[in-house]
Amino acid sequence: MEALYATMTGALAACGLYLTLRGRTFPVVVGLTLLSYAVNLFLFSTGGLTTNGAAVIKEHAGHYADPLPQALVLTAIVIGFAMTAFSVILAIRVRGELGSDDVNMARSDESREGKS
Amino acid sequence: MMQHLIILPIVLPMFTGLFMLLNRNGATHPRRLFAMVSTSLLVVVGILLLIQSNDDVVRYYALGDWQPPFGIILVLDRLSAMMVLLTAVLALGSVIYACAGDDEQGSNFHGLFQLQLMGVNGAFLTGDLFNLFVFFEVLLIASYALLIHGGGKTRIHSSFHYVALNLAGSALFLIAVGTLYGVTGTLNMADMAQRIPMLEASQASIAQVGAMLLLVVFGLKAAMLPLYFWLPRAYAAAPAPVAALFVIMSKVGIYGILRIYTLIFGTQAGVLADIAQPWAWWLGLATLVLGSVGVLAARDLRTQVSYLILISIGTLLAGIGINTQQATSALLYYLIHTTLVTGGLFLLADVIARQRGKAGARIVRSRAVTQVAPLGVLFFVGAMAVIGMPPLSGAIGKTLLMQSANAPEYKVWLWAILLGSSLVSVVALSRAGSTVFWRANRKEETSETMGALRGVAMVLLIGASPLISLLAGPVAEFTEATAAQLSDTQRYIQAILPADTAGGDA
């Protein structure tokens, strides 16, 4: 199971990285989302993968899953969700204001900052 | 009551920020007053914390009374107290400046500003690695929104780059934290510091990966060499008070490097001892060189100030790379100076841009600024300070740092590059100053003057340089004590984890 899990996480991260390096805003946003999924999966595995173990520690529990990574993943998911929402809105604003969804557009505007 | 003081730098801006966000349609005047009063209170809290930390006791505040290493704790030592006070003073300058009109160019300025303060203060105070990530996100999401405050093409465009880059940085941060948790089984920094030396060789190499990833993350925040390209564009595009506040954000990265690589991966960390310092040294010097080139090449005052920040980051990183107590003390002195002065220069560049009409902040011949005398004096003092001309604080900071580079292999590089970059800054800033103030056409009647608020804000930040030059003795004493406390990691660990829990089941 470890090998499958690691491969899947790696594949997600690789796809995310590839899309993040694309030249248009939408693939970049999707890429960042995939990257954050990969990170969440990775965080989840940091306590070691446990099957058939409860998350909660009982008094004399012999077999349990590390609860802390699960708490971390929850936090990371919430934050990642907010960030994704923000970057989607920002990408729409970029499209609206600059008239293009190219990440590197409007380089020529650089020297005219004072005028805008 | 006094033991709850530690959490006030987080709670105070949080409540102020929430109040501002809920009350977003209220009248302008009371909101401004409220923001200024709250930020002034933060300065007071910062001073109290500094006094409290001055007895060399490392205090911690267990949130919800969950004791370390299990609960999240806030830790107050000299370094945290100093950074919180520095943030508060810089924020006071920015908020006063913003109240002169910038805050009304978009919505929710004050609310977001306070939330960003909460994030910055939290990052300085927390003693838990994952909590550090959370506060990083708090300060980042506030900064995303602040960067596009007021709108405009350049802001929105540079903002997308900034957001994408920092989201990728956050992903790396989480991977690093996860890796370190995987091998040490703890997130508490003191506990982790204790467990790192006990790792087996195979585990230690995994921890090393985590440690280097963290360096990338903090390097991105601090704008270390291969990761700085976002900074000039983002800072130059941000509204002036926001840019001034952003100066502290790059120092959050410096703080992170300083804290993590002295406490967790410091000299006591066995095979992982001092792994970041050689990187910080060489990359810091390279940042210094490229920052100097940028200062010389900049065609806009705001871009120029952004590159001056890069120079200061390079200097600070080189100081971290030397990795002696004396160097740490020197770089902390330099950090106080550079944060306040570059913040003030951002405000000054904005005032100059306002008074020059179409030319804005570009370094070209154009109409004269309306108030040549006060702006000229401020520019002169600010430039002298940031270059490091005696008698101002920049000179003291740089001299202390050069003195601390005792070993010849450090001395050769640091002296040559640091002095070279100072020379380049002299050339660039004197050219900028003479173009803006002397090679100017006649004044025009219609130009606006800066209001009292903007003047006060600039004097507060740029005037800090003469002040900390006058108080160089006490300030340097404090930074020396801070450096001593920082290098004494055993004391830090024992303050947080009393002996009975120490050395547990690693």
Coordinates of C-alpha atoms in Angstrom, one line a residue:
Chain A
M1 CA 0.0 0.0 0.0
E2 CA 2.9 2.4 0.8
A3 CA 4.2 2.1 -2.7
L4 CA 0.9 2.8 -4.3
Y5 CA 0.2 5.7 -2.0
A6 CA 3.7 7.2 -2.6
T7 CA 3.3 6.8 -6.4
M8 CA -0.1 8.5 -6.4
T9 CA 1.1 11.4 -4.3
G10 CA 4.1 11.8 -6.5
A11 CA 2.0 11.7 -9.7
L12 CA -0.3 14.3 -8.3
A13 CA 2.6 16.5 -7.3
A14 CA 4.2 16.1 -10.8
C15 CA 0.9 17.0 -12.6
G16 CA 0.5 20.0 -10.3
L17 CA 4.0 21.2 -10.9
Y18 CA 3.6 20.8 -14.7
L19 CA 0.4 22.8 -14.7
T20 CA 1.8 25.4 -12.4
L21 CA 4.5 26.1 -14.9
R22 CA 2.0 26.7 -17.8
G23 CA 1.6 30.1 -19.3
R24 CA -2.0 30.7 -18.7
T25 CA -3.7 31.6 -15.4
F26 CA -6.3 28.8 -15.4
P27 CA -3.8 25.9 -15.6
V28 CA -1.7 27.6 -13.0
V29 CA -4.6 27.7 -10.6
V30 CA -5.5 24.1 -11.3
G31 CA -1.9 23.2 -10.9
L32 CA -1.6 24.8 -7.5
T33 CA -4.8 23.0 -6.4
L34 CA -3.4 19.7 -7.5
L35 CA -0.1 20.5 -5.7
S36 CA -2.0 21.3 -2.5
Y37 CA -3.9 17.9 -2.8
A38 CA -0.6 16.1 -3.2
V39 CA 0.7 18.0 -0.1
N40 CA -2.4 17.0 1.9
L41 CA -1.9 13.4 1.0
F42 CA 1.8 13.6 1.9
L43 CA 0.9 15.2 5.3
F44 CA -1.6 12.5 6.0
S45 CA 1.1 9.9 5.5
T46 CA 3.7 11.5 7.8
G47 CA 2.4 9.6 10.8
G48 CA 2.8 6.3 8.9
L49 CA 0.0 4.5 7.2
T50 CA -2.2 2.5 9.5
T51 CA -5.1 0.3 8.4
N52 CA -8.0 -0.6 10.6
G53 CA -6.8 1.7 13.4
A54 CA -9.0 4.2 15.1
A55 CA -7.8 7.8 15.2
V56 CA -8.6 8.4 18.8
I57 CA -6.2 7.2 21.5
K58 CA -7.9 5.1 24.1
E59 CA -6.5 4.5 27.5
H60 CA -4.8 1.2 26.6
A61 CA -5.2 1.3 22.9
G62 CA -2.8 -1.1 21.2
H63 CA -3.6 -0.2 17.6
Y64 CA -4.3 3.3 16.6
A65 CA -3.5 5.8 13.8
D66 CA -1.5 8.9 14.6
P67 CA -4.2 11.6 15.1
L68 CA -2.0 14.6 14.7
P69 CA -1.4 14.4 10.9
Q70 CA -5.1 14.2 10.4
A71 CA -5.6 17.4 12.3
L72 CA -2.8 19.0 10.3
V73 CA -4.4 17.9 7.0
L74 CA -7.7 19.4 8.1
T75 CA -6.0 22.7 8.8
A76 CA -4.1 22.5 5.5
I77 CA -7.3 21.7 3.5
V78 CA -9.1 24.7 5.0
I79 CA -6.3 27.0 4.2
G80 CA -5.8 25.5 0.8
F81 CA -9.4 25.9 0.0
A82 CA -9.4 29.6 0.9
M83 CA -6.3 30.2 -1.1
T84 CA -7.7 28.4 -4.2
A85 CA -10.9 30.5 -4.0
F86 CA -8.8 33.6 -3.7
S87 CA -6.5 32.7 -6.6
V88 CA -9.5 31.9 -8.9
I89 CA -11.0 35.3 -8.2
L90 CA -7.7 36.9 -8.8
A91 CA -7.3 35.1 -12.1
I92 CA -10.7 36.4 -13.2
R93 CA -9.7 39.9 -12.2
V94 CA -6.4 39.5 -14.2
R95 CA -8.4 38.4 -17.2
G96 CA -10.8 41.3 -16.8
E97 CA -8.3 44.0 -16.2
L98 CA -5.6 43.0 -18.5
G99 CA -7.7 41.5 -21.2
S100 CA -5.6 38.3 -21.3
D101 CA -5.0 35.3 -19.3
D102 CA -1.4 35.1 -20.1
V103 CA 0.7 35.0 -17.0
N104 CA 3.5 37.1 -18.5
M105 CA 1.3 39.7 -20.2
A106 CA 1.8 43.5 -19.9
R107 CA 5.5 43.6 -19.3
S108 CA 5.5 46.8 -21.3
D109 CA 3.4 48.4 -18.6
E110 CA 6.3 48.2 -16.2
S111 CA 7.9 51.5 -17.1
R112 CA 4.6 53.4 -16.8
E113 CA 3.7 52.6 -13.3
G114 CA 3.6 56.3 -12.4
K115 CA 0.9 57.0 -14.8
S116 CA -1.6 54.4 -13.9
Chain B
M1 CA -2.4 39.7 34.0
M2 CA 1.3 40.0 33.1
Q3 CA 1.5 36.4 31.9
H4 CA -1.2 37.1 29.3
L5 CA 0.8 39.9 27.8
I6 CA 2.4 37.4 25.4
I7 CA -0.7 36.8 23.5
L8 CA -1.8 40.4 23.2
P9 CA 0.2 41.2 20.0
I10 CA -2.0 38.5 18.3
V11 CA -5.3 39.1 20.0
L12 CA -5.2 42.9 19.8
P13 CA -4.8 43.2 16.0
M14 CA -7.2 40.3 15.6
F15 CA -10.1 42.0 17.4
T16 CA -9.3 45.4 15.8
G17 CA -9.2 43.8 12.4
L18 CA -12.4 41.9 12.9
F19 CA -14.1 45.0 14.2
M20 CA -13.0 46.9 11.2
L21 CA -14.1 44.2 8.8
L22 CA -17.6 44.0 10.4
N23 CA -17.9 47.7 10.5
R24 CA -16.7 48.3 7.0
N25 CA -19.3 50.9 6.0
G26 CA -18.7 53.0 9.1
A27 CA -17.5 56.6 8.9
T28 CA -14.0 57.1 7.9
H29 CA -12.7 59.3 10.7
P30 CA -13.5 57.1 13.7
R31 CA -12.1 54.1 11.8
R32 CA -8.8 55.9 11.2
L33 CA -8.6 57.0 14.8
F34 CA -9.4 53.5 16.0
A35 CA -6.7 52.0 13.7
M36 CA -4.1 54.5 15.0
V37 CA -5.0 54.0 18.6
S38 CA -4.9 50.2 18.3
T39 CA -1.5 50.3 16.5
S40 CA -0.2 52.7 19.2
L41 CA -1.4 50.2 21.8
L42 CA 0.5 47.5 20.0
V43 CA 3.7 49.6 20.3
V44 CA 3.0 49.9 24.1
V45 CA 2.5 46.2 24.3
G46 CA 5.8 45.7 22.4
I47 CA 7.7 47.9 24.8
L48 CA 6.2 46.0 27.8
L49 CA 7.2 42.7 26.2
L50 CA 10.7 44.0 25.6
I51 CA 11.0 45.0 29.2
Q52 CA 9.6 41.7 30.3
S53 CA 12.1 39.8 28.1
N54 CA 15.0 41.8 29.4
D55 CA 15.5 39.6 32.4
D56 CA 16.8 36.7 30.2
V57 CA 14.0 34.4 31.2
V58 CA 12.4 32.5 28.2
R59 CA 8.7 32.6 28.9
Y60 CA 6.0 30.6 27.2
Y61 CA 2.3 30.9 27.0
A62 CA 0.4 27.6 26.7
L63 CA -2.7 28.2 24.7
G64 CA -5.7 26.5 26.4
D65 CA -3.2 25.4 29.1
W66 CA -2.2 22.4 27.0
Q67 CA 1.4 22.0 28.1
P68 CA 4.3 21.6 25.7
P69 CA 5.3 19.5 23.9
F70 CA 1.7 18.6 23.2
G71 CA -0.1 22.0 23.0
I72 CA 0.6 25.0 20.9
I73 CA 2.7 27.5 22.7
L74 CA 3.8 31.1 22.2
V75 CA 7.3 31.8 23.3
L76 CA 8.7 35.1 24.4
D77 CA 12.4 35.6 24.4
R78 CA 14.5 38.7 23.5
L79 CA 14.4 38.0 19.8
S80 CA 10.6 37.7 19.6
A81 CA 10.1 40.7 21.8
M82 CA 12.4 42.8 19.6
M83 CA 10.7 41.7 16.4
V84 CA 7.2 42.4 17.8
L85 CA 8.2 45.9 18.8
L86 CA 9.9 46.5 15.5
T87 CA 6.7 45.4 13.7
A88 CA 4.6 47.7 15.8
V89 CA 6.7 50.8 15.2
L90 CA 6.8 50.1 11.4
A91 CA 3.1 49.5 11.4
L92 CA 2.4 52.7 13.3
G93 CA 4.3 54.6 10.7
S94 CA 2.4 52.9 7.8
V95 CA -1.0 53.3 9.4
I96 CA -0.4 57.0 10.1
Y97 CA 0.6 57.4 6.5
A98 CA -2.3 55.4 5.2
C99 CA -4.7 57.6 7.2
A100 CA -3.8 60.5 5.0
G101 CA -5.9 59.1 2.2
D102 CA -4.5 55.8 0.9
D103 CA -6.8 53.8 3.0
E104 CA -9.9 55.1 1.2
Q105 CA -8.7 54.0 -2.3
G106 CA -10.1 50.6 -1.8
S107 CA -12.1 48.8 0.8
N108 CA -11.2 47.2 4.0
F109 CA -7.7 48.6 4.2
H110 CA -7.5 48.8 8.0
G111 CA -9.1 45.5 8.7
L112 CA -6.7 43.7 6.4
F113 CA -3.8 45.7 7.7
Q114 CA -4.5 44.6 11.3
L115 CA -4.9 40.9 10.2
Q116 CA -1.6 41.1 8.5
L117 CA -0.1 42.4 11.8
M118 CA -1.7 39.5 13.6
G119 CA 0.0 37.1 11.2
V120 CA 3.4 38.8 11.5
N121 CA 3.3 38.9 15.3
G122 CA 2.1 35.4 15.5
A123 CA 5.0 34.2 13.3
F124 CA 7.4 35.9 15.6
L125 CA 5.9 34.5 18.8
T126 CA 5.0 31.0 18.1
G127 CA 7.0 28.1 19.4
D128 CA 5.3 25.4 17.2
L129 CA 6.4 24.7 13.6
F130 CA 2.9 24.0 12.2
N131 CA 1.5 27.1 14.0
L132 CA 4.3 29.0 12.2
F133 CA 2.9 27.8 8.9
V134 CA -0.6 28.9 9.9
F135 CA 0.6 32.4 10.9
F136 CA 2.5 32.5 7.6
E137 CA -0.7 31.9 5.8
V138 CA -2.6 34.5 7.9
L139 CA 0.0 37.1 7.0
L140 CA 0.1 36.0 3.3
I141 CA -3.6 36.0 2.6
A142 CA -3.8 39.5 4.2
S143 CA -0.9 40.6 2.1
Y144 CA -2.5 39.2 -1.1
A145 CA -5.4 41.4 -0.6
L146 CA -3.4 44.4 0.5
L147 CA -1.2 44.2 -2.5
I148 CA -4.1 44.9 -4.9
H149 CA -5.5 47.6 -2.6
G150 CA -6.5 50.4 -4.8
G151 CA -6.5 48.3 -8.0
G152 CA -4.7 49.2 -11.2
K153 CA -3.2 47.0 -13.9
T154 CA 0.4 46.7 -12.5
R155 CA -0.9 45.8 -9.1
I156 CA -3.2 43.1 -10.2
H157 CA -0.6 41.7 -12.6
S158 CA 2.2 41.6 -10.1
S159 CA -0.2 40.3 -7.5
F160 CA -0.9 37.1 -9.5
H161 CA 2.8 36.3 -9.7
Y162 CA 3.1 36.9 -6.0
V163 CA 0.1 34.8 -5.1
A164 CA 1.1 31.9 -7.3
L165 CA 4.7 31.9 -6.0
N166 CA 3.7 32.0 -2.4
L167 CA 1.1 29.3 -2.8
A168 CA 3.8 27.0 -4.2
G169 CA 6.0 28.2 -1.2
S170 CA 3.3 27.2 1.2
A171 CA 3.1 23.7 -0.4
L172 CA 6.8 23.3 0.2
F173 CA 6.5 24.6 3.8
L174 CA 3.9 21.9 4.4
I175 CA 6.1 19.2 2.9
A176 CA 9.0 20.3 5.0
V177 CA 6.9 20.4 8.2
G178 CA 5.5 17.0 7.4
T179 CA 8.9 15.5 6.7
L180 CA 10.2 16.8 10.0
Y181 CA 7.2 15.6 11.9
G182 CA 7.6 12.2 10.2
V183 CA 11.1 11.7 11.6
T184 CA 10.9 13.5 14.9
G185 CA 7.3 12.9 15.9
T186 CA 6.8 16.4 17.2
L187 CA 6.0 19.9 16.0
N188 CA 7.1 21.8 19.1
M189 CA 10.4 23.6 18.1
A190 CA 12.1 23.0 21.5
D191 CA 11.1 19.3 21.5
M192 CA 12.2 18.9 17.9
A193 CA 15.6 20.6 18.8
Q194 CA 16.0 18.0 21.5
R195 CA 15.2 15.0 19.2
I196 CA 17.2 16.0 16.1
P197 CA 20.6 15.0 17.6
M198 CA 19.2 11.6 18.7
L199 CA 18.1 10.6 15.2
E200 CA 19.7 7.6 13.5
A201 CA 21.7 8.2 10.4
S202 CA 19.0 7.0 8.0
Q203 CA 16.4 9.3 9.7
A204 CA 18.8 12.2 9.9
S205 CA 19.1 12.3 6.1
I206 CA 15.4 12.6 5.8
A207 CA 15.4 15.4 8.4
Q208 CA 18.1 17.1 6.3
V209 CA 15.7 17.1 3.4
G210 CA 13.1 18.8 5.6
A211 CA 15.6 21.3 6.9
M212 CA 16.8 22.3 3.4
L213 CA 13.2 22.6 2.2
L214 CA 12.5 24.9 5.1
L215 CA 15.5 27.0 4.0
V216 CA 13.9 27.3 0.5
V217 CA 10.6 28.4 2.1
F218 CA 12.2 31.0 4.3
G219 CA 14.5 32.0 1.5
L220 CA 11.5 32.7 -0.7
K221 CA 9.9 34.9 2.0
A222 CA 13.2 36.7 2.7
A223 CA 13.9 37.0 -1.0
M224 CA 17.2 35.1 -1.0
L225 CA 19.0 34.9 -4.4
P226 CA 17.4 32.5 -6.7
L227 CA 14.0 33.3 -5.2
Y228 CA 14.0 37.1 -5.1
F229 CA 12.6 38.0 -8.5
W230 CA 9.1 38.5 -7.3
L231 CA 10.1 41.1 -4.7
P232 CA 11.0 44.3 -6.7
R233 CA 8.0 44.1 -8.9
A234 CA 5.5 43.3 -6.1
Y235 CA 6.9 45.9 -3.6
A236 CA 7.2 48.6 -6.3
A237 CA 3.6 48.0 -7.3
A238 CA 2.1 47.9 -3.8
P239 CA 0.6 51.1 -2.4
A240 CA 3.1 53.0 -0.3
P241 CA 1.9 52.2 3.3
V242 CA 1.5 48.5 2.3
A243 CA 5.0 48.4 0.8
A244 CA 6.3 49.9 4.0
L245 CA 4.6 47.1 6.0
F246 CA 5.8 44.5 3.6
V247 CA 9.4 45.3 4.5
I248 CA 8.8 43.4 7.8
M249 CA 7.5 40.4 5.8
S250 CA 10.9 39.7 4.2
K251 CA 12.3 40.0 7.8
V252 CA 9.9 37.2 8.8
G253 CA 11.9 35.0 6.5
I254 CA 15.2 36.2 8.1
Y255 CA 13.7 35.5 11.5
G256 CA 12.6 32.0 10.5
I257 CA 16.1 31.2 9.3
L258 CA 17.7 32.6 12.4
R259 CA 15.3 30.8 14.7
I260 CA 15.2 27.4 13.0
Y261 CA 18.8 27.1 12.2
T262 CA 20.1 28.2 15.6
L263 CA 17.5 26.3 17.7
I264 CA 16.7 23.1 15.8
F265 CA 19.6 22.7 13.4
G266 CA 22.1 24.7 15.5
T267 CA 25.5 23.6 16.7
Q268 CA 24.2 20.9 19.0
A269 CA 22.3 19.1 16.2
G270 CA 24.8 16.4 15.6
V271 CA 25.3 15.5 12.0
L272 CA 22.8 18.2 11.0
A273 CA 24.6 21.0 12.8
D274 CA 24.8 24.3 11.0
I275 CA 23.6 22.9 7.7
A276 CA 22.0 26.2 6.5
Q277 CA 24.8 28.6 7.3
P278 CA 27.1 28.0 4.4
W279 CA 24.2 28.3 2.0
A280 CA 23.0 31.5 3.7
W281 CA 26.6 32.9 3.5
W282 CA 27.1 32.4 -0.3
L283 CA 23.6 33.1 -1.4
G284 CA 23.5 36.2 0.9
L285 CA 26.7 37.5 -0.8
A286 CA 25.2 36.8 -4.2
T287 CA 22.0 38.5 -3.3
L288 CA 24.1 41.5 -2.2
V289 CA 25.8 41.7 -5.5
L290 CA 22.7 41.4 -7.6
G291 CA 20.8 43.8 -5.3
S292 CA 23.5 46.3 -6.0
V293 CA 23.2 45.9 -9.7
G294 CA 19.5 46.4 -9.4
V295 CA 19.9 49.6 -7.4
L296 CA 22.1 50.9 -10.1
A297 CA 19.8 49.9 -12.9
A298 CA 16.5 50.9 -11.3
R299 CA 14.6 53.6 -13.2
D300 CA 12.0 54.2 -10.6
L301 CA 12.5 55.3 -7.0
R302 CA 10.2 52.6 -5.7
T303 CA 12.0 49.9 -7.6
Q304 CA 15.2 51.3 -6.3
V305 CA 14.1 51.0 -2.7
S306 CA 13.0 47.5 -3.4
Y307 CA 16.5 46.6 -4.5
L308 CA 17.8 48.4 -1.4
I309 CA 15.8 45.8 0.5
L310 CA 17.5 43.1 -1.4
I311 CA 20.9 44.6 -0.4
S312 CA 19.8 44.5 3.2
I313 CA 18.6 40.9 2.9
G314 CA 21.9 39.9 1.4
T315 CA 23.7 41.6 4.3
L316 CA 21.6 39.9 6.9
L317 CA 22.0 36.5 5.3
A318 CA 25.8 36.9 5.1
G319 CA 25.6 37.8 8.8
I320 CA 23.7 34.6 9.5
G321 CA 26.3 32.7 7.4
I322 CA 29.2 33.9 9.6
N323 CA 27.3 32.2 12.5
T324 CA 29.0 33.7 15.5
Q325 CA 27.4 35.4 18.4
Q326 CA 29.1 38.6 17.5
A327 CA 27.8 38.5 13.9
T328 CA 24.2 37.7 15.1
S329 CA 24.3 40.7 17.4
A330 CA 25.5 42.9 14.6
L331 CA 22.9 41.6 12.1
L332 CA 20.1 42.2 14.6
Y333 CA 21.2 45.8 15.0
Y334 CA 21.4 46.2 11.3
L335 CA 17.9 44.6 11.0
I336 CA 16.3 47.1 13.2
H337 CA 17.9 49.9 11.2
T338 CA 17.2 48.6 7.8
T339 CA 13.5 47.7 8.4
L340 CA 12.6 51.2 9.6
V341 CA 14.6 53.1 7.1
T342 CA 13.6 51.2 4.0
G343 CA 10.0 51.4 5.2
G344 CA 10.3 55.2 5.5
L345 CA 11.9 55.4 2.1
F346 CA 8.9 53.7 0.5
L347 CA 6.7 56.4 2.0
L348 CA 9.1 59.1 0.9
A349 CA 9.2 57.8 -2.7
D350 CA 5.4 57.9 -2.7
V351 CA 5.2 61.5 -1.5
I352 CA 7.8 62.5 -4.1
A353 CA 5.8 60.7 -6.8
R354 CA 2.6 62.6 -5.8
Q355 CA 4.3 66.0 -6.0
R356 CA 5.9 65.4 -9.4
G357 CA 2.7 64.9 -11.4
K358 CA 3.2 62.8 -14.5
A359 CA 6.8 61.8 -13.9
G360 CA 5.8 60.0 -10.7
A361 CA 8.6 58.1 -9.0
R362 CA 10.6 57.6 -12.2
I363 CA 14.1 58.9 -12.0
V364 CA 13.9 61.4 -14.9
R365 CA 14.1 65.1 -15.3
S366 CA 10.7 66.6 -14.6
R367 CA 8.9 69.3 -12.6
A368 CA 10.2 70.0 -9.1
V369 CA 8.6 68.7 -6.0
T370 CA 6.6 71.3 -4.2
Q371 CA 8.3 71.0 -0.9
V372 CA 11.9 70.7 -1.8
A373 CA 13.4 71.4 1.6
P374 CA 11.6 68.9 3.8
L375 CA 11.6 66.1 1.2
G376 CA 15.2 66.8 0.3
V377 CA 16.3 66.6 3.9
L378 CA 14.4 63.4 4.5
F379 CA 15.8 61.8 1.3
F380 CA 19.3 62.9 2.3
V381 CA 19.0 61.4 5.8
G382 CA 17.3 58.2 4.5
A383 CA 19.8 57.7 1.8
M384 CA 22.8 58.3 4.1
A385 CA 21.3 55.9 6.6
V386 CA 20.6 53.2 4.1
I387 CA 23.9 53.4 2.3
G388 CA 25.7 53.2 5.7
M389 CA 27.4 56.6 5.8
P390 CA 28.6 57.7 9.2
P391 CA 27.3 58.9 11.6
L392 CA 23.9 57.2 11.0
S393 CA 22.8 53.8 12.0
G394 CA 23.6 52.0 8.8
A395 CA 27.2 52.7 9.3
I396 CA 27.2 51.3 12.8
G397 CA 25.4 48.2 11.7
K398 CA 27.7 47.5 8.8
T399 CA 30.8 48.2 10.8
L400 CA 29.7 45.9 13.6
L401 CA 29.0 43.2 11.0
M402 CA 32.4 43.7 9.3
Q403 CA 34.1 43.6 12.7
S404 CA 32.4 40.3 13.4
A405 CA 33.8 38.7 10.3
N406 CA 37.1 37.8 12.0
A407 CA 38.1 34.7 10.1
P408 CA 40.0 35.6 6.9
E409 CA 37.9 33.6 4.6
Y410 CA 34.9 35.6 5.7
K411 CA 36.7 38.9 5.9
V412 CA 37.9 39.0 2.3
W413 CA 34.5 38.3 0.8
L414 CA 32.3 40.3 3.2
W415 CA 34.5 43.4 3.3
A416 CA 34.9 43.6 -0.5
I417 CA 31.3 42.9 -1.4
L418 CA 29.6 44.9 1.4
L419 CA 31.8 48.0 0.9
G420 CA 31.4 47.6 -2.9
S421 CA 27.6 47.5 -2.6
S422 CA 27.7 50.6 -0.3
L423 CA 29.7 52.4 -3.0
V424 CA 27.2 51.4 -5.7
S425 CA 24.4 52.6 -3.5
V426 CA 26.1 55.9 -3.0
V427 CA 26.4 56.3 -6.8
A428 CA 22.8 55.2 -7.5
L429 CA 21.2 57.2 -4.7
S430 CA 23.1 60.4 -5.4
R431 CA 22.2 60.1 -9.0
A432 CA 18.5 59.6 -8.1
G433 CA 18.6 62.4 -5.6
S434 CA 20.2 64.9 -7.8
T435 CA 17.9 64.1 -10.7
V436 CA 14.8 64.3 -8.6
F437 CA 15.7 67.4 -6.6
W438 CA 18.2 69.4 -8.6
R439 CA 17.7 68.7 -12.3
A440 CA 14.1 69.8 -12.1
N441 CA 12.0 72.3 -14.0
R442 CA 10.1 75.1 -12.5
K443 CA 7.4 74.4 -10.0
E444 CA 3.8 74.4 -10.9
E445 CA 1.2 76.1 -8.9
T446 CA -1.3 73.2 -8.8
S447 CA 0.9 70.7 -7.0
E448 CA -0.3 69.2 -3.8
T449 CA 1.7 69.3 -0.5
M450 CA 2.1 66.5 1.9
G451 CA -0.2 66.6 4.8
A452 CA 0.8 66.6 8.4
L453 CA 0.1 62.9 8.8
R454 CA 2.3 61.8 5.9
G455 CA 5.1 64.0 7.3
V456 CA 4.8 62.6 10.8
A457 CA 4.9 59.0 9.4
M458 CA 8.0 59.6 7.3
V459 CA 9.8 61.4 10.2
L460 CA 8.9 58.6 12.5
L461 CA 10.4 55.9 10.3
I462 CA 13.4 57.7 8.7
G463 CA 14.0 59.6 12.0
A464 CA 14.5 56.2 13.7
S465 CA 17.9 56.0 12.1
P466 CA 19.4 59.0 13.9
L467 CA 17.6 57.8 17.0
I468 CA 19.1 54.4 17.0
S469 CA 22.5 55.9 16.2
L470 CA 22.2 58.0 19.3
L471 CA 21.0 55.1 21.4
A472 CA 23.6 52.8 19.7
G473 CA 25.0 51.8 23.1
P474 CA 21.8 50.4 24.7
V475 CA 20.5 49.0 21.4
A476 CA 23.8 47.1 20.7
E477 CA 23.8 45.9 24.3
F478 CA 20.4 44.5 23.8
T479 CA 21.2 42.8 20.5
E480 CA 24.3 41.3 22.1
A481 CA 22.2 39.8 24.9
T482 CA 19.8 38.6 22.3
A483 CA 22.5 36.9 20.3
A484 CA 23.8 35.3 23.5
Q485 CA 20.3 34.1 24.4
L486 CA 19.8 32.8 20.9
S487 CA 23.0 30.7 21.0
D488 CA 22.1 29.2 24.4
T489 CA 19.7 26.7 23.0
Q490 CA 19.8 24.4 26.1
R491 CA 18.3 27.2 28.2
Y492 CA 15.5 27.7 25.7
I493 CA 14.7 24.0 25.6
Q494 CA 14.8 23.7 29.4
A495 CA 12.6 26.7 29.8
I496 CA 9.9 25.0 27.7
L497 CA 10.4 21.4 28.5
P498 CA 11.3 21.0 32.2
A499 CA 13.8 18.2 33.0
D500 CA 11.2 15.5 33.8
T501 CA 9.7 15.4 30.4
A502 CA 13.0 16.1 28.6
G503 CA 14.8 13.3 26.8
G504 CA 11.6 11.2 26.7
D505 CA 10.8 8.5 24.3
A506 CA 12.5 9.8 21.2

